[in-house]
Short mmCIF file of C-alpha atoms and ligand atoms in Angstrom, two decimals:
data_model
loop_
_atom_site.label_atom_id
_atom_site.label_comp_id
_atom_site.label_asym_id
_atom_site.label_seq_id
_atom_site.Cartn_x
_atom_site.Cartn_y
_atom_site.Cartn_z
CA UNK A 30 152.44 58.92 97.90
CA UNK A 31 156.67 59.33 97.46
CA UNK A 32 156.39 61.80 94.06
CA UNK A 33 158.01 60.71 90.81
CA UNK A 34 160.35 62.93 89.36
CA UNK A 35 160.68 60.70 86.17
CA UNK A 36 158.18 61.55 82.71
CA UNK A 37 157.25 59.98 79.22
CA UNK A 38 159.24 59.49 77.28
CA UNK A 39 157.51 62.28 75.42
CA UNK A 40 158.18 63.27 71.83
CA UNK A 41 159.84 66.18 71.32
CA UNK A 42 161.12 68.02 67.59
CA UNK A 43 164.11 68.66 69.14
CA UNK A 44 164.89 65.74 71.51
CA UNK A 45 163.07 62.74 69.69
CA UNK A 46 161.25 60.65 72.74
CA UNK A 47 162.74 62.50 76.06
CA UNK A 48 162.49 61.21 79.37
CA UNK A 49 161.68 64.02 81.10
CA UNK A 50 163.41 64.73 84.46
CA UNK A 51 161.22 67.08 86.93
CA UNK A 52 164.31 67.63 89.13
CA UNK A 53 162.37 70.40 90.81
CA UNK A 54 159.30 70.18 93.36
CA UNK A 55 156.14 71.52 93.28
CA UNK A 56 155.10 74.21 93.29
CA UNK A 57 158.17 75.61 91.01
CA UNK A 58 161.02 77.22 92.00
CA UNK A 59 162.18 79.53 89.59
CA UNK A 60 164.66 82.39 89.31
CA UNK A 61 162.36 84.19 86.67
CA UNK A 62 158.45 84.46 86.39
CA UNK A 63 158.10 84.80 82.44
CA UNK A 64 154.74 86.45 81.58
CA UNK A 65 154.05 83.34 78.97
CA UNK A 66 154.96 80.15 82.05
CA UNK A 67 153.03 77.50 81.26
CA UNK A 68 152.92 76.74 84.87
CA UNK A 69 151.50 80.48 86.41
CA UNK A 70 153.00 83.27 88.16
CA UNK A 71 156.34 81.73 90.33
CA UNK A 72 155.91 82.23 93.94
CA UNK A 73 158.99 80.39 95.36
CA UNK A 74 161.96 82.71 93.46
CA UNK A 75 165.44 81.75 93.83
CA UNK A 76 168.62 82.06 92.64
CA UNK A 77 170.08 79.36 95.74
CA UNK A 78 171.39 76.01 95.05
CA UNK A 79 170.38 73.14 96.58
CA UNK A 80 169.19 69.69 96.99
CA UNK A 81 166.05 68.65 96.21
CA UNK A 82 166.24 64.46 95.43
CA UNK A 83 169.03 62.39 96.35
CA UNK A 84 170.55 61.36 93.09
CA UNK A 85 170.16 57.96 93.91
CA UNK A 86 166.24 58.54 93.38
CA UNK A 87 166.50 59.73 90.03
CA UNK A 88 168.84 56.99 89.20
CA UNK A 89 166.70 54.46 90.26
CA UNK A 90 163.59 55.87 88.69
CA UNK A 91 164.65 56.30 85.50
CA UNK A 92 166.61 52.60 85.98
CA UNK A 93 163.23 51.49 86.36
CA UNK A 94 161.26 53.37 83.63
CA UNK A 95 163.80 51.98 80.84
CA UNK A 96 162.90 48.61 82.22
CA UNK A 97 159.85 48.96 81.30
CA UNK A 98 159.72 50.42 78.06
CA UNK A 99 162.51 48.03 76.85
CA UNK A 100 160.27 45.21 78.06
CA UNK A 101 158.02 47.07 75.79
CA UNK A 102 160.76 47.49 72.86
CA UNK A 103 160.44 51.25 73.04
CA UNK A 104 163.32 53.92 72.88
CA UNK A 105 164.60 56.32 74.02
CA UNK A 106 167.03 59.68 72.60
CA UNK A 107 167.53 61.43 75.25
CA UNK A 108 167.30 61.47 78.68
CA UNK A 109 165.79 65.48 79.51
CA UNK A 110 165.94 68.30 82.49
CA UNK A 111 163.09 69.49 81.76
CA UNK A 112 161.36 70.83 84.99
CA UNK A 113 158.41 72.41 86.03
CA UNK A 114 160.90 75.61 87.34
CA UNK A 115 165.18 76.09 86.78
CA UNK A 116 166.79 73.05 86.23
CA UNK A 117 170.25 74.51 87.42
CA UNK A 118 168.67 75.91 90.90
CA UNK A 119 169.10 71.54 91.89
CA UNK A 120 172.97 71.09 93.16
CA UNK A 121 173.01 67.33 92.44
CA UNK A 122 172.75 68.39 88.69
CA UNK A 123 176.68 67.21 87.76
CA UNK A 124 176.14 64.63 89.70
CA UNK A 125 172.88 63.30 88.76
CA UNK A 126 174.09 63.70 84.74
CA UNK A 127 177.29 61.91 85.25
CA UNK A 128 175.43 58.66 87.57
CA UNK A 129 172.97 58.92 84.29
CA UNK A 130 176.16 58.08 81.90
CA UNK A 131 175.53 54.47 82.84
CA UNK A 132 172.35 53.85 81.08
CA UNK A 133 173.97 55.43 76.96
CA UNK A 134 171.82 57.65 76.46
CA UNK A 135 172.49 61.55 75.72
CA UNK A 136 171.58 63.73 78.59
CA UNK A 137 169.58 67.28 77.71
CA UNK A 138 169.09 70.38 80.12
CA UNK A 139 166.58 73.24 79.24
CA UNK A 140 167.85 76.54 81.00
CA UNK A 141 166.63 79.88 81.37
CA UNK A 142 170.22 80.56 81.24
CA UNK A 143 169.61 82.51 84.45
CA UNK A 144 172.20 80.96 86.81
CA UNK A 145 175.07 80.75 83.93
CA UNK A 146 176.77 83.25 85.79
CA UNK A 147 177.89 80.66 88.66
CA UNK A 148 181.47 78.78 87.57
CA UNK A 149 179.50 75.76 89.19
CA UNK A 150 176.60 75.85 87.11
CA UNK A 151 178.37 76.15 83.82
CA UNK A 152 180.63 73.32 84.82
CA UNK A 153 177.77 70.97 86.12
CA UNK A 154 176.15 72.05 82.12
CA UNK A 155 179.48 71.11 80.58
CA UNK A 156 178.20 67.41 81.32
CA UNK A 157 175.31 67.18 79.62
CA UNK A 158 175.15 66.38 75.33
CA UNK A 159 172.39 69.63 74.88
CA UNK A 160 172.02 72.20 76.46
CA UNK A 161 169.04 74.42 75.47
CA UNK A 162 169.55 78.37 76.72
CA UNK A 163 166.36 80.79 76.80
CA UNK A 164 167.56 83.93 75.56
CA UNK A 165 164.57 86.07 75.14
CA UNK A 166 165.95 89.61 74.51
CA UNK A 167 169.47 91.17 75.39
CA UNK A 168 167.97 94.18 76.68
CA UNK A 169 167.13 94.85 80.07
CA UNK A 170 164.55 96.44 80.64
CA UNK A 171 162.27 94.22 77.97
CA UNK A 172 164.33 91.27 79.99
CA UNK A 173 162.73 92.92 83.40
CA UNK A 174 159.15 92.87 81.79
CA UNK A 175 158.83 89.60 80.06
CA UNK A 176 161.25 87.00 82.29
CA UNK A 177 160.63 89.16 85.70
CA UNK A 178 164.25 87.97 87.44
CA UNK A 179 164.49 87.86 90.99
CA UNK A 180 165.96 90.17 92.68
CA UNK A 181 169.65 90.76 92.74
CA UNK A 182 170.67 89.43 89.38
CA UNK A 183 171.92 91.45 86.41
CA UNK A 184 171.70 90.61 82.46
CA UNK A 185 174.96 92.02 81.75
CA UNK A 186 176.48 89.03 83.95
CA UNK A 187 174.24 86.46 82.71
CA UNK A 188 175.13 87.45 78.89
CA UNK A 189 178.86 87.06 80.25
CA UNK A 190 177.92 83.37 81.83
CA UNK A 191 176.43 82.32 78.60
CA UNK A 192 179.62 83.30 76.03
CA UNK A 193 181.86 81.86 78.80
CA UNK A 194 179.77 78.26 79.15
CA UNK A 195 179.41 78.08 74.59
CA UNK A 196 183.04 79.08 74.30
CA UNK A 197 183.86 75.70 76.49
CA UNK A 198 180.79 73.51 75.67
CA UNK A 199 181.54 70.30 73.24
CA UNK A 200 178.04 69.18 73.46
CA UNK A 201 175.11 70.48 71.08
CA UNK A 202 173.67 74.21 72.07
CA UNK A 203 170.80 75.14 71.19
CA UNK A 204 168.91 78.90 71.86
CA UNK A 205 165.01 79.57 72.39
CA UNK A 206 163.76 83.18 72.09
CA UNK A 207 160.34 83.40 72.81
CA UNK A 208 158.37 86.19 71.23
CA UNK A 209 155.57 88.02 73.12
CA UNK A 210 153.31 90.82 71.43
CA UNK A 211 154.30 94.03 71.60
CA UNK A 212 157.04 93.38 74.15
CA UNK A 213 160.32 91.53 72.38
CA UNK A 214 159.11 91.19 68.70
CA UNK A 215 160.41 94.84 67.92
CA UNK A 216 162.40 95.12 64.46
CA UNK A 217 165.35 96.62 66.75
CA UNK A 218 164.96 94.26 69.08
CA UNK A 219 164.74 91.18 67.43
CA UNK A 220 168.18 92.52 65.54
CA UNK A 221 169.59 92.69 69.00
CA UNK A 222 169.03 89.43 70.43
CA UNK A 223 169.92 87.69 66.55
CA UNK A 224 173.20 89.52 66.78
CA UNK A 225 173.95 88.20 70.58
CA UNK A 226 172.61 84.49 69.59
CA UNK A 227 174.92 84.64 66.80
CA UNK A 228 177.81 85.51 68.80
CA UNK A 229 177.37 82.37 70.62
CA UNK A 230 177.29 79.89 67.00
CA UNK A 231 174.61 78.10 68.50
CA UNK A 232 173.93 74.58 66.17
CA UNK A 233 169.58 75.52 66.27
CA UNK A 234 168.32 79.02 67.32
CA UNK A 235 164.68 78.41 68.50
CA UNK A 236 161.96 80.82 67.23
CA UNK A 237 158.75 80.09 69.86
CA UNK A 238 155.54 81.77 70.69
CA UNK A 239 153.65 81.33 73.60
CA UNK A 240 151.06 78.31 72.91
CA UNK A 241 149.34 76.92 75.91
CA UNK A 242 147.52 79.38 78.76
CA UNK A 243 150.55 81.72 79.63
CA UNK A 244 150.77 83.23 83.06
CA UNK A 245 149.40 86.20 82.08
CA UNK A 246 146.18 86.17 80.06
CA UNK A 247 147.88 89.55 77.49
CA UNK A 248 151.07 88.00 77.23
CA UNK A 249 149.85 86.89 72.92
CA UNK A 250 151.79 85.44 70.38
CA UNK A 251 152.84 88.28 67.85
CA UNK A 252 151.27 88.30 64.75
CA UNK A 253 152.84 86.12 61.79
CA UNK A 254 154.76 89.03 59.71
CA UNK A 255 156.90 89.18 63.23
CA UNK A 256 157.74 85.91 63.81
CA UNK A 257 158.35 86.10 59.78
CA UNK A 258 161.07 88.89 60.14
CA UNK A 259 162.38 87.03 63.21
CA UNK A 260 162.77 84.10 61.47
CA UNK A 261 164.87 85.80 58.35
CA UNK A 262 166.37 88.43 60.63
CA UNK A 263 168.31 85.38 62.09
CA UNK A 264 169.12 83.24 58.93
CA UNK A 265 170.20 86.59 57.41
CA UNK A 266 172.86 86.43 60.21
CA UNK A 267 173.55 82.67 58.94
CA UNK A 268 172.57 81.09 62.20
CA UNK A 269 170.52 77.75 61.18
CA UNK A 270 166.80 78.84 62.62
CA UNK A 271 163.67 77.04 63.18
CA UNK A 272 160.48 77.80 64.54
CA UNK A 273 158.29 76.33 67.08
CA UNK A 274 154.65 77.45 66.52
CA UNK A 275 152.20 75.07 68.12
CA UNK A 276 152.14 71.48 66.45
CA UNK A 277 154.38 70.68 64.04
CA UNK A 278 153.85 67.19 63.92
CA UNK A 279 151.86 65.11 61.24
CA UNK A 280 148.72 65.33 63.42
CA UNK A 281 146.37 67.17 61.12
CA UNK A 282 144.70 64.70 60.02
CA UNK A 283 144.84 65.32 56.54
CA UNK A 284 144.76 62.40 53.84
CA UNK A 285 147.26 63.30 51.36
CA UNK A 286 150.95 63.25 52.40
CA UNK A 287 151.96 66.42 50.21
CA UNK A 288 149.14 68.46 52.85
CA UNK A 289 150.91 67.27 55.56
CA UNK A 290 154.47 67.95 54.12
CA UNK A 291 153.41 71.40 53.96
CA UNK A 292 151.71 72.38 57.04
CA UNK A 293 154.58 70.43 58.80
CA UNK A 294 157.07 72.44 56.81
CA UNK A 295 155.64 75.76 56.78
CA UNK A 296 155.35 75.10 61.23
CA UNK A 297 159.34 74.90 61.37
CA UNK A 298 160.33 77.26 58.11
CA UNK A 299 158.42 79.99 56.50
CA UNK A 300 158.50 79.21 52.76
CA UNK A 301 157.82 81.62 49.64
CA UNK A 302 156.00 80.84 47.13
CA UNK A 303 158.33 79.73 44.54
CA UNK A 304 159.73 76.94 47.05
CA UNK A 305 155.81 75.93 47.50
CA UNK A 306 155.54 75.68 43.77
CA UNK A 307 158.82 73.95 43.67
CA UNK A 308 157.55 71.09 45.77
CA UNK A 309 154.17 70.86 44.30
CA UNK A 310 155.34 70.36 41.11
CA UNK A 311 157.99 67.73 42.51
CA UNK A 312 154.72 65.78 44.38
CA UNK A 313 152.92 66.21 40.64
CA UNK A 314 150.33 68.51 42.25
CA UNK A 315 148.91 71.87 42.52
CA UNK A 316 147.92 75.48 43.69
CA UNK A 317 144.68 73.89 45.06
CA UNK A 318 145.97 72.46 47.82
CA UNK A 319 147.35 75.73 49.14
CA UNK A 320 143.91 77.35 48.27
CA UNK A 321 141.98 74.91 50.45
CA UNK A 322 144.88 74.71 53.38
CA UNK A 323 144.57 78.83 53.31
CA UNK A 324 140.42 78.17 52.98
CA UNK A 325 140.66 76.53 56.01
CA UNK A 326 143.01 78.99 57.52
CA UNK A 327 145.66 76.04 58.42
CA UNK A 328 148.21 78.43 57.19
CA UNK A 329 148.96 82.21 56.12
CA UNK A 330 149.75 84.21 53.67
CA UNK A 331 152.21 86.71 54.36
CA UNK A 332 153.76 89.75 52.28
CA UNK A 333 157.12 90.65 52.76
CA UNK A 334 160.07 92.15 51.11
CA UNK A 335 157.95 91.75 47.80
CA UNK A 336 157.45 87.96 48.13
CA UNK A 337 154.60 85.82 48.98
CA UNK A 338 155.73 83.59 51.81
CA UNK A 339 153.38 81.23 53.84
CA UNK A 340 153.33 80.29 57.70
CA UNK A 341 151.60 78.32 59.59
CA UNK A 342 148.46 79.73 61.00
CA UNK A 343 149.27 80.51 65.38
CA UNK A 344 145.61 80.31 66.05
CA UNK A 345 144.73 77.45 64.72
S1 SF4 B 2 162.03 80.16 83.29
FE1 SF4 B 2 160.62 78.56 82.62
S2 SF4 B 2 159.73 77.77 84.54
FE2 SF4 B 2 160.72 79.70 85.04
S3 SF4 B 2 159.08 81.20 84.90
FE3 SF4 B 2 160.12 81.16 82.90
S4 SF4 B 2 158.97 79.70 81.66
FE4 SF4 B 2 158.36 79.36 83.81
#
């Protein structure tokens, strides 16, 4: 059976319902093998540019998905790269986002950033409406230990590629660090990378943790206070952050809204207490709700800076 290259739509916090584009074969093809990849260890690494679908396949694929879920009055906000390996490593990229103009609908690519380097890949990025850049750490030997590049390419020039492509790009850009234990989350670190990111006046900066099986059994979310100092490292800098920590959708099932509000606020934005009171006295509630969310160890408490602030739980 011909493979489909066309997904979803799926819902996404950041791209509303995406219909994902796997513009890369199986199994991936990937210029890094990040210790947290969803999809295992890569064994086909390159850096080399070429076809792998005729952009007339994608067109008609996703031509014929929107059928179908118009017939079926459902929409659509974006139209996603999001592959199972490096986006940017397919040549037909400008191409394939340009043919894609004719069905209105903004056109996303999530990058490892890797290839940013290449005058070609930047200008087949310009094209798209968001572009999402992984920028784990700005140092390179952490960058050697958690993304494992290929062979052959150097941070220094793919830090260069990156302020190049956002000092051109009109669209919306977007950063994801990902923070592994013990390996990025560093106070120095994290400083580091904030300080690059900020450089770059990204519209989101991304705060992740790994979630599903990673590669690498030990590659383990860091604990809360981390992602906590991440997260106010950056907004200290005055970039707008937000975190992605496992669900942060209303699926927990809980009866009253003002439950919900919280667990699905405290997923995206650490809060303090005073801003928890704030809005529990605005939904004419009280403490007790935090004391049975905490009970059930939905969320966390965290000390810092002489503050109470509270996060959603990573392990649950
Ligand atoms: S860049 Fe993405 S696809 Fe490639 S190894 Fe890292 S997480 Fe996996």
């Amino acid at each position: 059976m011909e493979r489909k290259v066309v997904f979803g739509p799926v819902p996404s916090r950041r791209l509303g319902q995406s219909l994902g584009i796997n513009n890369i074969p199986a199994p991936k093809i990937c210029s890094y093998s990040c210790v947290y990849c969803q999809i295992g260890i890569t064994l086909n690494y390159s850096t080399e540019r070429r076809e792998f679908y005729s952009v007339k396949k994608i067109v008609d694929e996703v031509s014929d998905i929107l059928k179908k879920l118009k017939d079926k009055g459902e929409k659509v906000d974006f139209i996603s790269f999001v592959p199972d390996g490096e986006p940017t490593l397919d040549i037909n990229l400008g191409e394939e986002i340009e043919a894609l103009r004719q069905f209105n609908i903004r056109i996303a690519v999530i990058t490892n950033s890797s290839l940013l380097w290449k005058e070609d890949v930047r200008n087949d990025l310009k094209k798209a409406d968001l572009v999402s850049l992984k920028i784990d750490t700005v140092n390179r030997k952490i960058w050697e230990k958690i993304n494992r590049p290929v062979r052959g390419i150097s941070i220094d020039k793919i830090l260069e590629g990156i302020k190049k492509f956002s000092s051109v790009f009109n669209g919306v850009l977007l950063t994801e660090t990902l923070l592994v234990k013990g390996m990025n989350d560093s106070a120095d670190l994290i400083k580091e990378t904030g300080l690059f990111i900020l450089s770059i006046k990204p519209s989101t900066a991304y705060i992740g943790i790994p979630t599903r099986p990673p590669a690498e059994i030990w590659a383990l979310p860091p604990i809360e206070k981390k992602v906590l100092y991440a997260y106010e490292i950056f907004t200290g800098y005055g970039i707008k952050t937000e975190l992605i920590t496992g669900s942060g959708s209303g699926i927990f099932g809980f009866t009253g809204e003002i439950e919900e509000d919280i667990v699905n606020t405290v997923s995206v934005h650490p809060m303090s207490k005073k801003q928890i009171e704030k809005l529990l006295k605005k939904a004419n509630n009280n403490w007790n709700i935090m004391e049975k969310l905490l009970k059930k160890e939905v969320i966390k408490e965290i000390k810092y800076q002489g503050e109470k602030y509270y996060i959603k739980n990573f392990s649950k």
